PDB file of C-alpha atoms in Angstrom:
ATOM      1  CA  MET E   1     255.795 138.876  85.065  1.00 45.00           C
ATOM      2  CA  TYR E   2     258.390 136.431  83.744  1.00 40.00           C
ATOM      3  CA  LYS E   3     261.041 134.693  85.806  1.00 43.00           C
ATOM      4  CA  ARG E   4     264.485 133.935  84.513  1.00 46.00           C
ATOM      5  CA  ALA E   5     264.791 130.266  83.654  1.00 38.00           C
ATOM      6  CA  ASN E   6     267.253 128.429  85.892  1.00 47.00           C
ATOM      7  CA  ARG E   7     269.734 125.959  84.529  1.00 47.00           C
ATOM      8  CA  VAL E   8     269.365 122.445  85.844  1.00 56.00           C
ATOM      9  CA  SER E   9     271.632 122.172  88.871  1.00 85.00           C
ATOM     10  CA  LEU E  10     274.453 119.667  89.101  1.00 88.00           C
ATOM     11  CA  VAL E  11     272.545 117.835  91.828  1.00 90.00           C
ATOM     12  CA  ASP E  12     269.483 117.473  89.584  1.00 90.00           C
ATOM     13  CA  GLN E  13     271.673 116.215  86.753  1.00 91.00           C
ATOM     14  CA  VAL E  14     273.206 113.549  88.986  1.00 92.00           C
ATOM     15  CA  ILE E  15     269.770 112.579  90.306  1.00 92.00           C
ATOM     16  CA  SER E  16     268.476 112.197  86.747  1.00 91.00           C
ATOM     17  CA  GLN E  17     271.429 110.026  85.698  1.00 92.00           C
ATOM     18  CA  MET E  18     271.156 107.840  88.787  1.00 93.00           C
ATOM     19  CA  GLU E  19     267.399 107.403  88.246  1.00 91.00           C
ATOM     20  CA  LYS E  20     268.066 106.178  84.705  1.00 91.00           C
ATOM     21  CA  LEU E  21     270.672 103.688  85.932  1.00 92.00           C
ATOM     22  CA  ILE E  22     268.123 102.323  88.399  1.00 91.00           C
ATOM     23  CA  GLU E  23     265.172 102.269  86.000  1.00 85.00           C
ATOM     24  CA  ASN E  24     267.051 100.434  83.250  1.00 87.00           C
ATOM     25  CA  GLY E  25     268.307  97.806  85.691  1.00 86.00           C
ATOM     26  CA  HIS E  26     271.975  98.784  85.543  1.00 92.00           C
ATOM     27  CA  TRP E  27     271.714  99.070  89.322  1.00 92.00           C
ATOM     28  CA  PRO E  28     269.297  96.247  90.294  1.00 90.00           C
ATOM     29  CA  VAL E  29     266.956  96.350  93.275  1.00 86.00           C
ATOM     30  CA  GLY E  30     268.675  94.983  96.386  1.00 86.00           C
ATOM     31  CA  HIS E  31     272.194  95.723  95.150  1.00 90.00           C
ATOM     32  CA  LYS E  32     274.614  98.316  96.507  1.00 92.00           C
ATOM     33  CA  ILE E  33     275.394 101.314  94.369  1.00 94.00           C
ATOM     34  CA  PRO E  34     279.103 101.840  93.488  1.00 93.00           C
ATOM     35  CA  PRO E  35     281.481 103.441  96.028  1.00 92.00           C
ATOM     36  CA  GLU E  36     281.314 107.174  96.563  1.00 92.00           C
ATOM     37  CA  MET E  37     284.759 107.913  95.092  1.00 93.00           C
ATOM     38  CA  LEU E  38     283.965 106.004  91.914  1.00 93.00           C
ATOM     39  CA  LEU E  39     280.670 107.844  91.454  1.00 93.00           C
ATOM     40  CA  MET E  40     282.345 111.197  92.037  1.00 93.00           C
ATOM     41  CA  GLU E  41     284.734 110.380  89.204  1.00 93.00           C
ATOM     42  CA  GLU E  42     282.026 109.008  86.906  1.00 92.00           C
ATOM     43  CA  PHE E  43     279.746 112.016  87.340  1.00 92.00           C
ATOM     44  CA  ASP E  44     282.628 114.490  87.696  1.00 92.00           C
ATOM     45  CA  VAL E  45     281.105 116.133  90.773  1.00 92.00           C
ATOM     46  CA  SER E  46     282.138 116.965  94.319  1.00 92.00           C
ATOM     47  CA  ARG E  47     281.414 114.779  97.345  1.00 92.00           C
ATOM     48  CA  ASN E  48     278.798 117.253  98.602  1.00 93.00           C
ATOM     49  CA  THR E  49     276.967 117.275  95.263  1.00 92.00           C
ATOM     50  CA  LEU E  50     276.934 113.464  95.104  1.00 93.00           C
ATOM     51  CA  ARG E  51     275.769 113.096  98.697  1.00 93.00           C
ATOM     52  CA  GLU E  52     272.974 115.601  98.137  1.00 93.00           C
ATOM     53  CA  ALA E  53     271.795 113.634  95.084  1.00 93.00           C
ATOM     54  CA  VAL E  54     271.953 110.321  96.955  1.00 94.00           C
ATOM     55  CA  GLN E  55     270.044 111.786  99.879  1.00 93.00           C
ATOM     56  CA  ALA E  56     267.331 113.048  97.539  1.00 92.00           C
ATOM     57  CA  LEU E  57     266.932 109.547  96.077  1.00 92.00           C
ATOM     58  CA  VAL E  58     266.851 108.056  99.574  1.00 91.00           C
ATOM     59  CA  HIS E  59     264.083 110.487 100.486  1.00 88.00           C
ATOM     60  CA  ALA E  60     262.213 109.587  97.279  1.00 85.00           C
ATOM     61  CA  GLY E  61     262.439 105.893  98.171  1.00 85.00           C
ATOM     62  CA  LEU E  62     264.646 104.688  95.312  1.00 88.00           C
ATOM     63  CA  LEU E  63     267.678 104.192  97.545  1.00 92.00           C
ATOM     64  CA  GLU E  64     268.107 103.082 101.135  1.00 90.00           C
ATOM     65  CA  SER E  65     271.103 103.723 103.365  1.00 88.00           C
ATOM     66  CA  LYS E  66     271.914 100.711 105.544  1.00 81.00           C
ATOM     67  CA  GLN E  67     274.242 100.989 108.485  1.00 77.00           C
ATOM     68  CA  GLY E  68     277.427  99.068 107.783  1.00 75.00           C
ATOM     69  CA  SER E  69     276.399  97.894 104.319  1.00 76.00           C
ATOM     70  CA  GLY E  70     276.278 101.085 102.274  1.00 86.00           C
ATOM     71  CA  THR E  71     273.478 102.373 100.060  1.00 93.00           C
ATOM     72  CA  VAL E  72     271.289  99.883  98.213  1.00 93.00           C
ATOM     73  CA  VAL E  73     268.629 100.200  95.522  1.00 91.00           C
ATOM     74  CA  ARG E  74     265.195  99.876  97.071  1.00 87.00           C
ATOM     75  CA  SER E  75     262.853 100.538  94.141  1.00 82.00           C
ATOM     76  CA  THR E  76     262.971 100.978  90.372  1.00 81.00           C
ATOM     77  CA  SER E  77     260.940 104.191  90.185  1.00 78.00           C
ATOM     78  CA  VAL E  78     259.676 107.069  92.291  1.00 76.00           C
ATOM     79  CA  PHE E  79     256.100 105.984  91.559  1.00 74.00           C
ATOM     80  CA  GLU E  80     256.735 102.415  92.740  1.00 73.00           C
ATOM     81  CA  ALA E  81     258.394 103.722  95.913  1.00 77.00           C
ATOM     82  CA  ALA E  82     255.431 106.029  96.565  1.00 73.00           C
ATOM     83  CA  MET E  83     253.035 103.103  96.027  1.00 72.00           C
ATOM     84  CA  GLN E  84     255.044 100.998  98.460  1.00 72.00           C
ATOM     85  CA  ARG E  85     254.851 103.660 101.162  1.00 74.00           C
ATOM     86  CA  GLN E  86     251.137 104.197 100.589  1.00 73.00           C
ATOM     87  CA  ILE E  87     250.278 100.491 100.676  1.00 71.00           C
ATOM     88  CA  GLU E  88     252.276 100.104 103.886  1.00 70.00           C
ATOM     89  CA  LYS E  89     250.025 102.758 105.450  1.00 72.00           C
ATOM     90  CA  THR E  90     246.727 101.274 104.275  1.00 73.00           C
ATOM     91  CA  SER E  91     244.764  98.289 105.498  1.00 76.00           C
ATOM     92  CA  LEU E  92     244.619  94.958 103.702  1.00 75.00           C
ATOM     93  CA  ILE E  93     240.943  95.613 102.961  1.00 80.00           C
ATOM     94  CA  GLU E  94     241.855  98.817 101.102  1.00 82.00           C
ATOM     95  CA  THR E  95     244.565  96.960  99.183  1.00 78.00           C
ATOM     96  CA  LEU E  96     242.041  94.302  98.174  1.00 81.00           C
ATOM     97  CA  GLU E  97     239.608  96.967  96.973  1.00 85.00           C
ATOM     98  CA  VAL E  98     242.300  98.446  94.716  1.00 85.00           C
ATOM     99  CA  ARG E  99     243.197  94.974  93.440  1.00 85.00           C
ATOM    100  CA  LEU E 100     239.528  94.323  92.658  1.00 89.00           C
ATOM    101  CA  ALA E 101     239.234  97.496  90.580  1.00 92.00           C
ATOM    102  CA  LEU E 102     242.423  96.880  88.603  1.00 92.00           C
ATOM    103  CA  GLU E 103     242.179  93.120  88.157  1.00 94.00           C
ATOM    104  CA  LYS E 104     238.527  93.178  87.164  1.00 95.00           C
ATOM    105  CA  GLU E 105     239.241  95.676  84.389  1.00 96.00           C
ATOM    106  CA  ALA E 106     242.286  93.721  83.235  1.00 97.00           C
ATOM    107  CA  ALA E 107     240.363  90.422  83.215  1.00 97.00           C
ATOM    108  CA  GLN E 108     237.576  91.695  81.009  1.00 96.00           C
ATOM    109  CA  LEU E 109     239.981  93.383  78.594  1.00 97.00           C
ATOM    110  CA  ALA E 110     242.138  90.245  78.460  1.00 98.00           C
ATOM    111  CA  ALA E 111     239.068  88.140  77.673  1.00 97.00           C
ATOM    112  CA  LYS E 112     238.354  90.409  74.713  1.00 97.00           C
ATOM    113  CA  ARG E 113     241.896  90.944  73.438  1.00 97.00           C
ATOM    114  CA  ARG E 114     244.021  87.904  74.361  1.00 97.00           C
ATOM    115  CA  SER E 115     246.172  86.284  71.704  1.00 97.00           C
ATOM    116  CA  GLU E 116     247.366  82.700  71.425  1.00 97.00           C
ATOM    117  CA  GLU E 117     250.725  83.870  72.744  1.00 97.00           C
ATOM    118  CA  ASP E 118     248.952  85.320  75.801  1.00 97.00           C
ATOM    119  CA  ILE E 119     247.135  82.019  76.352  1.00 97.00           C
ATOM    120  CA  ALA E 120     250.414  80.099  76.256  1.00 97.00           C
ATOM    121  CA  ARG E 121     251.952  82.507  78.790  1.00 97.00           C
ATOM    122  CA  LEU E 122     248.961  82.248  81.132  1.00 97.00           C
ATOM    123  CA  ARG E 123     248.974  78.444  80.897  1.00 97.00           C
ATOM    124  CA  ALA E 124     252.675  78.351  81.795  1.00 97.00           C
ATOM    125  CA  TYR E 125     252.094  80.328  84.994  1.00 97.00           C
ATOM    126  CA  ILE E 126     249.030  78.264  85.924  1.00 96.00           C
ATOM    127  CA  ASP E 127     251.251  75.181  85.609  1.00 96.00           C
ATOM    128  CA  LYS E 128     253.868  76.816  87.843  1.00 96.00           C
ATOM    129  CA  CYS E 129     251.178  77.590  90.425  1.00 94.00           C
ATOM    130  CA  ARG E 130     250.077  73.948  90.343  1.00 94.00           C
ATOM    131  CA  ASP E 131     253.650  72.717  90.709  1.00 95.00           C
ATOM    132  CA  ALA E 132     254.267  74.996  93.718  1.00 91.00           C
ATOM    133  CA  ALA E 133     250.949  73.860  95.239  1.00 90.00           C
ATOM    134  CA  GLU E 134     251.968  70.218  94.941  1.00 91.00           C
ATOM    135  CA  ARG E 135     255.263  71.013  96.675  1.00 90.00           C
ATOM    136  CA  ARG E 136     253.491  73.166  99.317  1.00 86.00           C
ATOM    137  CA  LYS E 137     255.919  76.025  98.627  1.00 88.00           C
ATOM    138  CA  LEU E 138     254.096  79.219  99.591  1.00 84.00           C
ATOM    139  CA  GLU E 139     256.633  81.739  98.269  1.00 84.00           C
ATOM    140  CA  ASP E 140     256.959  79.927  94.930  1.00 91.00           C
ATOM    141  CA  PHE E 141     253.179  79.773  94.681  1.00 89.00           C
ATOM    142  CA  ILE E 142     252.748  83.506  95.342  1.00 86.00           C
ATOM    143  CA  ALA E 143     255.495  84.400  92.857  1.00 88.00           C
ATOM    144  CA  ALA E 144     253.845  82.283  90.133  1.00 93.00           C
ATOM    145  CA  ASP E 145     250.409  83.675  91.027  1.00 91.00           C
ATOM    146  CA  ILE E 146     251.623  87.258  90.639  1.00 89.00           C
ATOM    147  CA  LYS E 147     253.242  86.370  87.303  1.00 93.00           C
ATOM    148  CA  PHE E 148     249.895  84.940  86.203  1.00 95.00           C
ATOM    149  CA  HIS E 149     248.139  88.206  87.066  1.00 94.00           C
ATOM    150  CA  GLN E 150     250.840  90.229  85.326  1.00 93.00           C
ATOM    151  CA  ALA E 151     250.269  88.089  82.233  1.00 96.00           C
ATOM    152  CA  ILE E 152     246.562  88.963  82.375  1.00 97.00           C
ATOM    153  CA  PHE E 153     247.443  92.663  82.402  1.00 96.00           C
ATOM    154  CA  GLN E 154     249.767  92.065  79.461  1.00 96.00           C
ATOM    155  CA  ALA E 155     246.934  90.298  77.613  1.00 97.00           C
ATOM    156  CA  ALA E 156     244.664  93.287  78.288  1.00 97.00           C
ATOM    157  CA  LYS E 157     246.728  95.284  75.783  1.00 97.00           C
ATOM    158  CA  ASN E 158     246.617  98.509  77.802  1.00 96.00           C
ATOM    159  CA  SER E 159     250.156  99.721  78.509  1.00 92.00           C
ATOM    160  CA  LEU E 160     249.137 102.237  81.174  1.00 90.00           C
ATOM    161  CA  LEU E 161     247.105  99.657  83.084  1.00 92.00           C
ATOM    162  CA  GLU E 162     249.977  97.196  82.801  1.00 90.00           C
ATOM    163  CA  ASP E 163     252.527  99.728  84.072  1.00 85.00           C
ATOM    164  CA  LEU E 164     250.296 100.683  86.997  1.00 84.00           C
ATOM    165  CA  TYR E 165     249.990  97.066  88.104  1.00 86.00           C
ATOM    166  CA  GLU E 166     253.698  96.456  87.539  1.00 81.00           C
ATOM    167  CA  HIS E 167     254.550  99.193  90.034  1.00 76.00           C
ATOM    168  CA  MET E 168     252.236  97.575  92.576  1.00 77.00           C
ATOM    169  CA  THR E 169     253.725  94.092  92.263  1.00 74.00           C
ATOM    170  CA  LYS E 170     256.174  94.184  95.191  1.00 68.00           C
ATOM    171  CA  PRO E 171     253.743  95.768  97.658  1.00 66.00           C
ATOM    172  CA  LEU E 172     251.072  93.298  96.497  1.00 67.00           C
ATOM    173  CA  TYR E 173     253.439  90.381  97.075  1.00 68.00           C
ATOM    174  CA  SER E 174     253.731  91.373 100.732  1.00 69.00           C
ATOM    175  CA  SER E 175     249.984  91.835 101.184  1.00 66.00           C
ATOM    176  CA  ILE E 176     249.121  88.525  99.474  1.00 68.00           C
ATOM    177  CA  LYS E 177     251.697  86.679 101.589  1.00 70.00           C
ATOM    178  CA  ASP E 178     250.241  88.231 104.750  1.00 68.00           C
ATOM    179  CA  LEU E 179     246.742  87.148 103.742  1.00 67.00           C
ATOM    180  CA  MET E 180     247.740  83.588 102.969  1.00 68.00           C
ATOM    181  CA  ALA E 181     249.860  83.256 106.106  1.00 65.00           C
ATOM    182  CA  MET E 182     246.817  84.198 108.213  1.00 64.00           C
ATOM    183  CA  ASP E 183     245.077  80.964 107.248  1.00 64.00           C
ATOM    184  CA  PRO E 184     246.636  77.876 108.895  1.00 59.00           C
ATOM    185  CA  GLN E 185     244.384  75.699 106.735  1.00 61.00           C
ATOM    186  CA  PHE E 186     245.377  77.449 103.535  1.00 64.00           C
ATOM    187  CA  CYS E 187     244.418  75.327 100.546  1.00 72.00           C
ATOM    188  CA  PHE E 188     246.766  75.893  97.626  1.00 73.00           C
ATOM    189  CA  GLU E 189     244.563  74.096  95.143  1.00 74.00           C
ATOM    190  CA  GLU E 190     241.612  76.428  95.735  1.00 75.00           C
ATOM    191  CA  GLU E 191     243.780  79.456  94.888  1.00 80.00           C
ATOM    192  CA  ILE E 192     244.782  78.270  91.413  1.00 89.00           C
ATOM    193  CA  HIS E 193     242.831  80.416  88.958  1.00 93.00           C
ATOM    194  CA  ASP E 194     241.780  77.663  86.555  1.00 94.00           C
ATOM    195  CA  GLU E 195     238.293  79.112  85.999  1.00 96.00           C
ATOM    196  CA  LEU E 196     239.636  82.606  85.315  1.00 97.00           C
ATOM    197  CA  PHE E 197     242.127  81.157  82.865  1.00 97.00           C
ATOM    198  CA  ARG E 198     239.349  79.220  81.132  1.00 97.00           C
ATOM    199  CA  ALA E 199     237.125  82.302  80.908  1.00 97.00           C
ATOM    200  CA  ILE E 200     239.918  84.314  79.260  1.00 97.00           C
ATOM    201  CA  CYS E 201     240.630  81.457  76.844  1.00 97.00           C
ATOM    202  CA  ASP E 202     236.926  81.291  75.936  1.00 97.00           C
ATOM    203  CA  GLN E 203     236.727  85.095  75.690  1.00 97.00           C
ATOM    204  CA  ASP E 204     233.887  84.981  78.218  1.00 97.00           C
ATOM    205  CA  VAL E 205     234.007  88.519  79.644  1.00 97.00           C
ATOM    206  CA  GLU E 206     231.225  88.020  82.187  1.00 97.00           C
ATOM    207  CA  ALA E 207     232.750  84.826  83.583  1.00 97.00           C
ATOM    208  CA  ALA E 208     236.188  86.470  83.825  1.00 97.00           C
ATOM    209  CA  VAL E 209     234.793  89.385  85.840  1.00 96.00           C
ATOM    210  CA  ASN E 210     232.797  87.013  88.064  1.00 96.00           C
ATOM    211  CA  GLU E 211     235.921  84.988  88.842  1.00 95.00           C
ATOM    212  CA  VAL E 212     237.821  88.100  89.946  1.00 94.00           C
ATOM    213  CA  ASN E 213     234.879  89.174  92.116  1.00 94.00           C
ATOM    214  CA  GLU E 214     234.806  85.712  93.669  1.00 92.00           C
ATOM    215  CA  TYR E 215     238.462  85.351  94.670  1.00 88.00           C
ATOM    216  CA  ILE E 216     238.685  88.898  96.033  1.00 87.00           C
ATOM    217  CA  ALA E 217     235.493  88.259  98.017  1.00 88.00           C
ATOM    218  CA  GLN E 218     237.094  85.124  99.487  1.00 83.00           C
ATOM    219  CA  PHE E 219     240.161  87.092 100.543  1.00 79.00           C
ATOM    220  CA  LYS E 220     237.933  89.662 102.236  1.00 81.00           C
ATOM    221  CA  LYS E 221     236.052  86.886 104.007  1.00 80.00           C
ATOM    222  CA  ARG E 222     239.292  85.620 105.526  1.00 74.00           C
ATOM    223  CA  LEU E 223     240.023  89.041 106.953  1.00 71.00           C
ATOM    224  CA  THR E 224     236.650  89.234 108.666  1.00 68.00           C
TER     225      THR E 224
END
C-alpha cells in the first residue's frame, strides 16, 4: 500500500538551486549562466548531473542554449515560461480576451482600493507615456504603458492577481507591439489612458471598467 519515500536526487537539488538563482535575479534574464566547470565546483556535482539539470531547465523554458554563445536565462519562472509558450501558440484575439478579463478586474479593484502612493505612481507612468508619445518612440511608449498597467494591478491590492499579470508582462509586450505595428496611422495620443487614470483617482468603478472595455474593443477592431 505504501511506497518507500525517495530522497531528492542530486539533479533535483541542482535544479532547485538554479531556479532560486534565476528567480531572485542573481542570474538575470538575457545573461549567460556561469561556465560549466565553475558550476560543477559550486554545486559539487559531476558534469553529467549538471548537464541533466541544465537540460531540464532548458526544457522547462527557464534557460536557452544558444549555439556559440552558451546557455542564457530566458525566463524568471516556470510559470512565466509556460505562459510565454502558450501565448505564442494563441491568436492575438485570445490574448486580448485574457487581457480584458484581468485588466477589468484590476481596474475596478484599483478604483476601490488605490492609495495616494498608487496615484503618484500611476501619474508618473502616464507622464512617461506622454513623453514617449511626443518623441514618437514606440518601444518607450509600450514599456511605459505596461508599467502603467502593472501599477494598476499593484493598486488593486491583490497579490495573486498582481503576480499573474507580472508573469504575462513579457508575452504581452510582444503582442501589444505587434498590434501597434499593424497600424501605420497609429496615434500615440489616443492610447494614453488619461480617462482610466482619472476614473481610478475618482474611485469611479463603473468608469474604470468602461475604459478598459473601450480600449480592448479598439484593439479588437484593428484586428478585424
